[in-house]
Short mmCIF file of C-alpha atoms in Angstrom, two decimals:
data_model
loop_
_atom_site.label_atom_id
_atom_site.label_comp_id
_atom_site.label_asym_id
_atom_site.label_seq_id
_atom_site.Cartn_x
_atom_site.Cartn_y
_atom_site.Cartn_z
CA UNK B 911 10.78 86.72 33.38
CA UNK B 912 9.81 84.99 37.06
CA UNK B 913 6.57 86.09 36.82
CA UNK B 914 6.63 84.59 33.16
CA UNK B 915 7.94 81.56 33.97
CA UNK B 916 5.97 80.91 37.11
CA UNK B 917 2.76 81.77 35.33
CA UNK B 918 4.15 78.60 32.41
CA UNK B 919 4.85 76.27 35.13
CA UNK B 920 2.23 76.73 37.63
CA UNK B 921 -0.38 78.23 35.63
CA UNK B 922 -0.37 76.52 32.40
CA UNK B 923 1.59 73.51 33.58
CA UNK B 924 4.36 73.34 30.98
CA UNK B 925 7.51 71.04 31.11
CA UNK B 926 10.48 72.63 32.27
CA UNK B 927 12.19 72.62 28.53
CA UNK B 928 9.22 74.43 27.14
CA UNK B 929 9.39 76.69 30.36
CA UNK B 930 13.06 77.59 29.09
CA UNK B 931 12.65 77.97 25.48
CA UNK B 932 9.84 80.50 26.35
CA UNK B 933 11.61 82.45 28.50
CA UNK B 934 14.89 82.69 25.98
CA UNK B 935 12.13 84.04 23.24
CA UNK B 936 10.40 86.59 25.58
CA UNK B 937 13.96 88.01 26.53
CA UNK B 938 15.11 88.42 23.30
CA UNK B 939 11.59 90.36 22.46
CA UNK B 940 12.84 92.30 25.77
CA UNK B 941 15.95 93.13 24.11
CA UNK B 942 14.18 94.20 20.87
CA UNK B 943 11.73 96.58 22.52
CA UNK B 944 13.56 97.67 25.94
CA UNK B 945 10.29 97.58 27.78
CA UNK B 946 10.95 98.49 31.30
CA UNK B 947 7.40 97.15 32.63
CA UNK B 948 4.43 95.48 31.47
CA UNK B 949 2.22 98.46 30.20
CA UNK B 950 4.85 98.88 27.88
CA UNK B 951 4.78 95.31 26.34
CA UNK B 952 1.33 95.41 26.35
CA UNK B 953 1.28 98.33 23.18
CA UNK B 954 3.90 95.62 21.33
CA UNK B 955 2.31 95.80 18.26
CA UNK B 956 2.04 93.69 15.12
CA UNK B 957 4.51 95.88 13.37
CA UNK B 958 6.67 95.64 15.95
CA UNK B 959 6.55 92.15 16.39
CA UNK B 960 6.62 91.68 12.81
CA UNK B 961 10.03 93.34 12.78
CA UNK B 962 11.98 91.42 15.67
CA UNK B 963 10.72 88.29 13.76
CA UNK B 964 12.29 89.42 10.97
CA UNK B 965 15.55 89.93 12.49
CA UNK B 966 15.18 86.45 13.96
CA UNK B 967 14.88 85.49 10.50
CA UNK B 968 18.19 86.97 9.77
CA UNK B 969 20.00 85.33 12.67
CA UNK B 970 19.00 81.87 10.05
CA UNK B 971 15.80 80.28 11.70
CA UNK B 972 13.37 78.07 9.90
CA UNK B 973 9.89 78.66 9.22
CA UNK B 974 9.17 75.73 11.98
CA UNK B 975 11.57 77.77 14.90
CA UNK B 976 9.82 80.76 13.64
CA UNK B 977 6.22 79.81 14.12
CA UNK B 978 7.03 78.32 17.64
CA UNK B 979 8.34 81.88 18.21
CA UNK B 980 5.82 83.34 17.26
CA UNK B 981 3.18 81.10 19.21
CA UNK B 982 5.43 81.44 22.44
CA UNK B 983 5.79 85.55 21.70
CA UNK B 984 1.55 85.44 20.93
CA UNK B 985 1.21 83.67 24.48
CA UNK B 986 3.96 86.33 26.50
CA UNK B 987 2.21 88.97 24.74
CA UNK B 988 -1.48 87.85 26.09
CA UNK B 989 0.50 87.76 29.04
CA UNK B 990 1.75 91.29 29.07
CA UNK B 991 -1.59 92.69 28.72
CA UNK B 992 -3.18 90.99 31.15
CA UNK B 993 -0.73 91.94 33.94
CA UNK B 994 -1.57 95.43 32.49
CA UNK B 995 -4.92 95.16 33.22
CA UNK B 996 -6.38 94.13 30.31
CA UNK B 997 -8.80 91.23 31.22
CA UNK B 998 -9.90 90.71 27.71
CA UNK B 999 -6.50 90.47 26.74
CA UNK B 1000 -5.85 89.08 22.96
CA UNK B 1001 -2.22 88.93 21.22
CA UNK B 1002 -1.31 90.80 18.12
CA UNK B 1003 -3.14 89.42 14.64
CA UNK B 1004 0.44 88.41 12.76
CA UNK B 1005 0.28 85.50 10.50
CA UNK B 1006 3.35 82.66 10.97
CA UNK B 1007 5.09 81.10 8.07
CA UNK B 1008 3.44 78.15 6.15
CA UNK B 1009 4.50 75.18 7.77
CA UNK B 1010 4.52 72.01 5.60
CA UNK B 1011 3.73 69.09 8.07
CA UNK B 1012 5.82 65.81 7.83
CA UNK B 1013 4.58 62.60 7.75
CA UNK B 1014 5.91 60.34 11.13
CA UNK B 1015 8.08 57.15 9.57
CA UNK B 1016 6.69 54.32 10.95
CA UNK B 1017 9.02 50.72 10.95
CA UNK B 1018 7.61 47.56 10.56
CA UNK B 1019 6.75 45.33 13.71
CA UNK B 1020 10.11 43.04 12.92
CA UNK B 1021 12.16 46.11 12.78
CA UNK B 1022 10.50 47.32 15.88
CA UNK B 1023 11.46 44.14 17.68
CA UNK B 1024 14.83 43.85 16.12
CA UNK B 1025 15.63 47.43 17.36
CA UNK B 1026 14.95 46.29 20.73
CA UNK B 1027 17.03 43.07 20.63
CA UNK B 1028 19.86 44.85 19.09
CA UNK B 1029 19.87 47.42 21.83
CA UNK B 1030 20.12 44.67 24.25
CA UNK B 1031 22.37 42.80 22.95
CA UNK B 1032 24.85 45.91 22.19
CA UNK B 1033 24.74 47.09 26.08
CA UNK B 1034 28.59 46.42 27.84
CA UNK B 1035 25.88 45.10 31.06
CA UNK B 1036 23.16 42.53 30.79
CA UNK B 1037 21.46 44.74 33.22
CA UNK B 1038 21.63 48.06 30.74
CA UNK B 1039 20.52 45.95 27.59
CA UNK B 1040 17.71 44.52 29.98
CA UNK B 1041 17.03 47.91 30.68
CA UNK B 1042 16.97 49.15 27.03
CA UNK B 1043 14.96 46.49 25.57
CA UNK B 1044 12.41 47.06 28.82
CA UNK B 1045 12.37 50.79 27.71
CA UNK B 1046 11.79 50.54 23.80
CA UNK B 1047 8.88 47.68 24.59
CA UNK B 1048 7.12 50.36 26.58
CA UNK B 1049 7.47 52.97 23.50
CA UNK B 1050 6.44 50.19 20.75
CA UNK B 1051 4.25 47.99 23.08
CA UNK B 1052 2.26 50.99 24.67
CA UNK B 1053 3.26 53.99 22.36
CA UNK B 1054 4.21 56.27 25.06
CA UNK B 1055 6.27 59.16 24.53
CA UNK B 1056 10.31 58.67 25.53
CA UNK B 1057 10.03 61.28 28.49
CA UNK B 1058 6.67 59.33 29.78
CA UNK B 1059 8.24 56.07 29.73
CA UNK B 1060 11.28 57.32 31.72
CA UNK B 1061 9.04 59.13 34.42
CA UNK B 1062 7.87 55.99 35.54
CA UNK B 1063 8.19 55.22 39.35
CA UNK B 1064 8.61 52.29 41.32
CA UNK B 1065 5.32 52.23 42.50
CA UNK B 1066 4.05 50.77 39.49
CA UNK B 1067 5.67 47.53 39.91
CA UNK B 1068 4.31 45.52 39.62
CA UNK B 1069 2.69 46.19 36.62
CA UNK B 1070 -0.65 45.08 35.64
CA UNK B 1071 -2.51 44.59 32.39
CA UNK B 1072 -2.62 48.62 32.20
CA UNK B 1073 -0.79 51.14 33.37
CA UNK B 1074 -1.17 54.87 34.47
CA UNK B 1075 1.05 57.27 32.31
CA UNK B 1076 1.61 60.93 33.15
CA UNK B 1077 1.72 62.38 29.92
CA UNK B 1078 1.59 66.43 28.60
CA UNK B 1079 -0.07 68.89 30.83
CA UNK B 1080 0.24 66.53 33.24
CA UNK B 1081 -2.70 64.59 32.12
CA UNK B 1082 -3.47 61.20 32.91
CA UNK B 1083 -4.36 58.48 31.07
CA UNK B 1084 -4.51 54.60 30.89
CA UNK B 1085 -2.80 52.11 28.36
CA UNK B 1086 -2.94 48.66 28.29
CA UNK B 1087 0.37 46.65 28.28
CA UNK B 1088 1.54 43.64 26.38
CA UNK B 1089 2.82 40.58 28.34
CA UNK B 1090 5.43 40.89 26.21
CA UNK B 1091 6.20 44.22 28.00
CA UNK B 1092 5.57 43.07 31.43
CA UNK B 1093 7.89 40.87 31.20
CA UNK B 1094 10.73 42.62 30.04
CA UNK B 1095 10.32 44.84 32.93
CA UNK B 1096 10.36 42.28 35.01
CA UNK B 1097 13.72 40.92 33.51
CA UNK B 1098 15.13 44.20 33.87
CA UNK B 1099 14.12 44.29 37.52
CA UNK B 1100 15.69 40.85 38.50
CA UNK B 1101 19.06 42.33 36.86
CA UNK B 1102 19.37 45.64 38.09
CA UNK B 1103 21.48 46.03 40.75
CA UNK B 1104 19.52 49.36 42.05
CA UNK B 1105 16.73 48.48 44.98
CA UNK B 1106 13.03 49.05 43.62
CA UNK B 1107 12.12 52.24 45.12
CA UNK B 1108 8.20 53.14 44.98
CA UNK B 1109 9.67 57.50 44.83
CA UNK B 1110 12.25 56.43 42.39
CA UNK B 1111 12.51 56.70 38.50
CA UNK B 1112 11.71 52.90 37.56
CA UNK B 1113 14.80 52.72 35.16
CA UNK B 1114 17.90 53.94 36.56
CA UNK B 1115 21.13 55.16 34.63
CA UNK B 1116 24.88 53.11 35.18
CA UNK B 1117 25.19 55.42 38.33
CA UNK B 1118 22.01 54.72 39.76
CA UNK B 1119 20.38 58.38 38.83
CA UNK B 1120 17.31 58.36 36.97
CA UNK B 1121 17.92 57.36 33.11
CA UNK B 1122 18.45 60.37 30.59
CA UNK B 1123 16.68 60.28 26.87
CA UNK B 1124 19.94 60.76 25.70
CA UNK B 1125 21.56 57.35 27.31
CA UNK B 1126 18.47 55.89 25.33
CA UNK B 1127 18.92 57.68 22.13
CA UNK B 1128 22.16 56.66 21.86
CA UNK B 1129 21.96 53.32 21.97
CA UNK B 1130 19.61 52.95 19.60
CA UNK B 1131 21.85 54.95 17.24
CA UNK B 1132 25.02 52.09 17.79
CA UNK B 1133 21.91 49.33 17.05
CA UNK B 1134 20.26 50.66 14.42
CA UNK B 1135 23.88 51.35 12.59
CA UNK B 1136 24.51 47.36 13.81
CA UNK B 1137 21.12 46.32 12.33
CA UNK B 1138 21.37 48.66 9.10
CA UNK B 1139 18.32 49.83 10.51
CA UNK B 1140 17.10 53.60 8.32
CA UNK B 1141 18.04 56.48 10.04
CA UNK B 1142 14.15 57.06 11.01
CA UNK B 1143 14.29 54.39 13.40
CA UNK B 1144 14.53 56.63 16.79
CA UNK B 1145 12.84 56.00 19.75
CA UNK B 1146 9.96 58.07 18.90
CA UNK B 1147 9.39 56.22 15.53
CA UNK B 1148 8.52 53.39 17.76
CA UNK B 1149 5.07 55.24 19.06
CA UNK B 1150 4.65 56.54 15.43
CA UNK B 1151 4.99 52.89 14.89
CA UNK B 1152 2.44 51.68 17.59
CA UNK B 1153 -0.44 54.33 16.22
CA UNK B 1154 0.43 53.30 12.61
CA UNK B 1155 -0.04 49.13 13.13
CA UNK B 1156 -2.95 49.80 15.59
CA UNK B 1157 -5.01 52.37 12.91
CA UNK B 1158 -3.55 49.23 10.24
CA UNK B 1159 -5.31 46.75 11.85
CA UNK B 1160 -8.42 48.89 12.45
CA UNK B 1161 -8.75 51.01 15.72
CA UNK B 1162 -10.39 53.83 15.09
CA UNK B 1163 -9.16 57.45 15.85
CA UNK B 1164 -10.87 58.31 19.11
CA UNK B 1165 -9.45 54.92 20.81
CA UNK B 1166 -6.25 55.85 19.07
CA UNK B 1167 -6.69 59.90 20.81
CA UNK B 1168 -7.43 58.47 24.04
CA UNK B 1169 -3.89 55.63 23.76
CA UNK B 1170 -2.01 58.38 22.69
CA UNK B 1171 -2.85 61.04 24.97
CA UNK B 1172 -3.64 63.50 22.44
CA UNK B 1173 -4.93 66.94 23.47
CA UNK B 1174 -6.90 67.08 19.87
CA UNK B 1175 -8.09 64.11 17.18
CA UNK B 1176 -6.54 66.48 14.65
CA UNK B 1177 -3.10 64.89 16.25
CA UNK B 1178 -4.40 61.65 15.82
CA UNK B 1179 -5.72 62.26 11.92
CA UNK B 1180 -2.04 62.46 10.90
CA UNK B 1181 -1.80 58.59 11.26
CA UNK B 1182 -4.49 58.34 8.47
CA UNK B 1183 -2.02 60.12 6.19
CA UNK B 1184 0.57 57.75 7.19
CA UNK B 1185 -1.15 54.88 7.22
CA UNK B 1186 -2.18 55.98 3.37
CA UNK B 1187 1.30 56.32 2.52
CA UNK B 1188 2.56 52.69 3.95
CA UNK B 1189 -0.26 50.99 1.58
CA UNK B 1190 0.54 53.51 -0.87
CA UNK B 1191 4.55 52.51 -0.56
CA UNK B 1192 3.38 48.83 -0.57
CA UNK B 1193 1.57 48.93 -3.48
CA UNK B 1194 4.19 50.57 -5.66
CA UNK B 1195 6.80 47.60 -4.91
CA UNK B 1196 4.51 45.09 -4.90
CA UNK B 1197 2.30 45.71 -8.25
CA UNK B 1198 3.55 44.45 -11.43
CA UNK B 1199 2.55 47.60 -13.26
CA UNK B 1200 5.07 49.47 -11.09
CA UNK B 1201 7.92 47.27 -11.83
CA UNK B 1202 8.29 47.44 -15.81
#
């Protein structure tokens, strides 16, 4: 399991809670197949594999927790044989359940900016709502992901018209921020009553410790309940939001890709589908055919 979970961090560069959740589903395959060393996981089978999925199945996971089980069992597998020896090394041919694939839930622009308001104004410390608002502008105003807003450092500030965001795989790229955004950083800045420091997370929790996702998640929960706000406004609907108004108003999907920091433009294509569904939502409330 070291050897696993170096080879995840180090080799392939993923995030400790994918590092984890990896781990836990090779060591239950362990358990399964009591293979003392790595010649011995590399003849797991399909068959084999086949069956410990099954008994997953049993324990009650979903065809989504199933196919990540699979795809994390495929990649320990590869693993397994190439510690083996086996340079050409290839995982066993099983086929995963059928996953249907949601569509995001984008909110409108007011909502978005509502959302963050409310937050702010909801906080017990002008600093925290400051804070908030500064946050949930970064996820609407530059679509970054919750984790990639929070892993920002002091040595940004002061922010420019773009910004450089450490996203998945530790890839790079650069998106452009709103003055709108700017300044809320900047307001939460002159409030906090942490010192800017260049190695420190940029938005620091009530004790002065880097900021969790789950301070942020929850108080968007107490605003959105405040706002009667649909249960699909989370902090990640506001970056579904930003690639849904952005593909609206006529980017196209590579731009999109690149704002996004999307591995593949078959990421990206979802927002077609979504953007589809908005007109297709509009249109049915709006039309005087669909009213009688």
């Amino acid at each position: 399991m070291e050897a696993w979970g170096t080879h995840l961090a180090q080799g392939r560069r993923r995030s400790p809670h994918t590092v984890r959740a990896y781990i836990a589903t090779a060591a239950r395959l362990l358990d399964h197949v009591e293979a003392a060393d790595w010649n011995t996981l590399a003849r797991v089978d399909g068959a084999t594999l086949r069956t410990h999925l099954a008994a997953r199945r049993q324990d009650g996971i979903g065809n989504v927790s199933a196919a990540r089980e699979l795809s994390a069992l495929k990649a320990f597998l590869t693993f397994a044989r190439t510690r083996a020896g086996d340079q050409q090394a290839t995982p066993p041919r099983i086929k995963g359940p059928r996953i249907k694939k949601g569509l995001p839930r984008p909110i409108t622009p007011d909502e978005a900016v509502n959302l963050a308001a409310g937050v702010e104004e909801d906080a017990n410390q002008p600093w925290i709502g400051a804070r908030d608002r500064a946050v949930l502008l970064l996820l609407y105003g530059a679509g970054l992901r919750i984790a990639e807003a929070l892993s920002i450092k002091g040595s940004a500030v002061p922010l420019g018209e773009t910004l450089i965001v450490t996203g998945k795989g530790s890839k790079q790229r650069v998106v452009p921020l709103l003055p709108i955004v700017r300044d809320a950083v900047s307001d939460y800045l002159a409030k906090s009553p942490w010192p800017l420091e260049a190695d420190h997370a940029l938005f620091r929790g009530a004790k002065g410790g880097p900021l969790s996702q789950g301070m942020v998640q929850k108080a968007v929960a107490r605003a959105r309940t405040v706002l009667g706000l649909p249960s699909s406004a989370t902090p990640h609907a506001l970056r579904h939001s930003f690639a849904t108004h952005l593909l609206g108003a006529g980017a196209d999907l590579r731009s999109l890709q690149e704002l996004l920091g999307h591995a593949s433009l078959s990421s990206t294509q979802i927002y077609t589908k979504v953007d589809a569904a908005t007109l297709l939502d509009v249109y049915r409330s709006a039309h005087p055919r669909e009213q009688g």
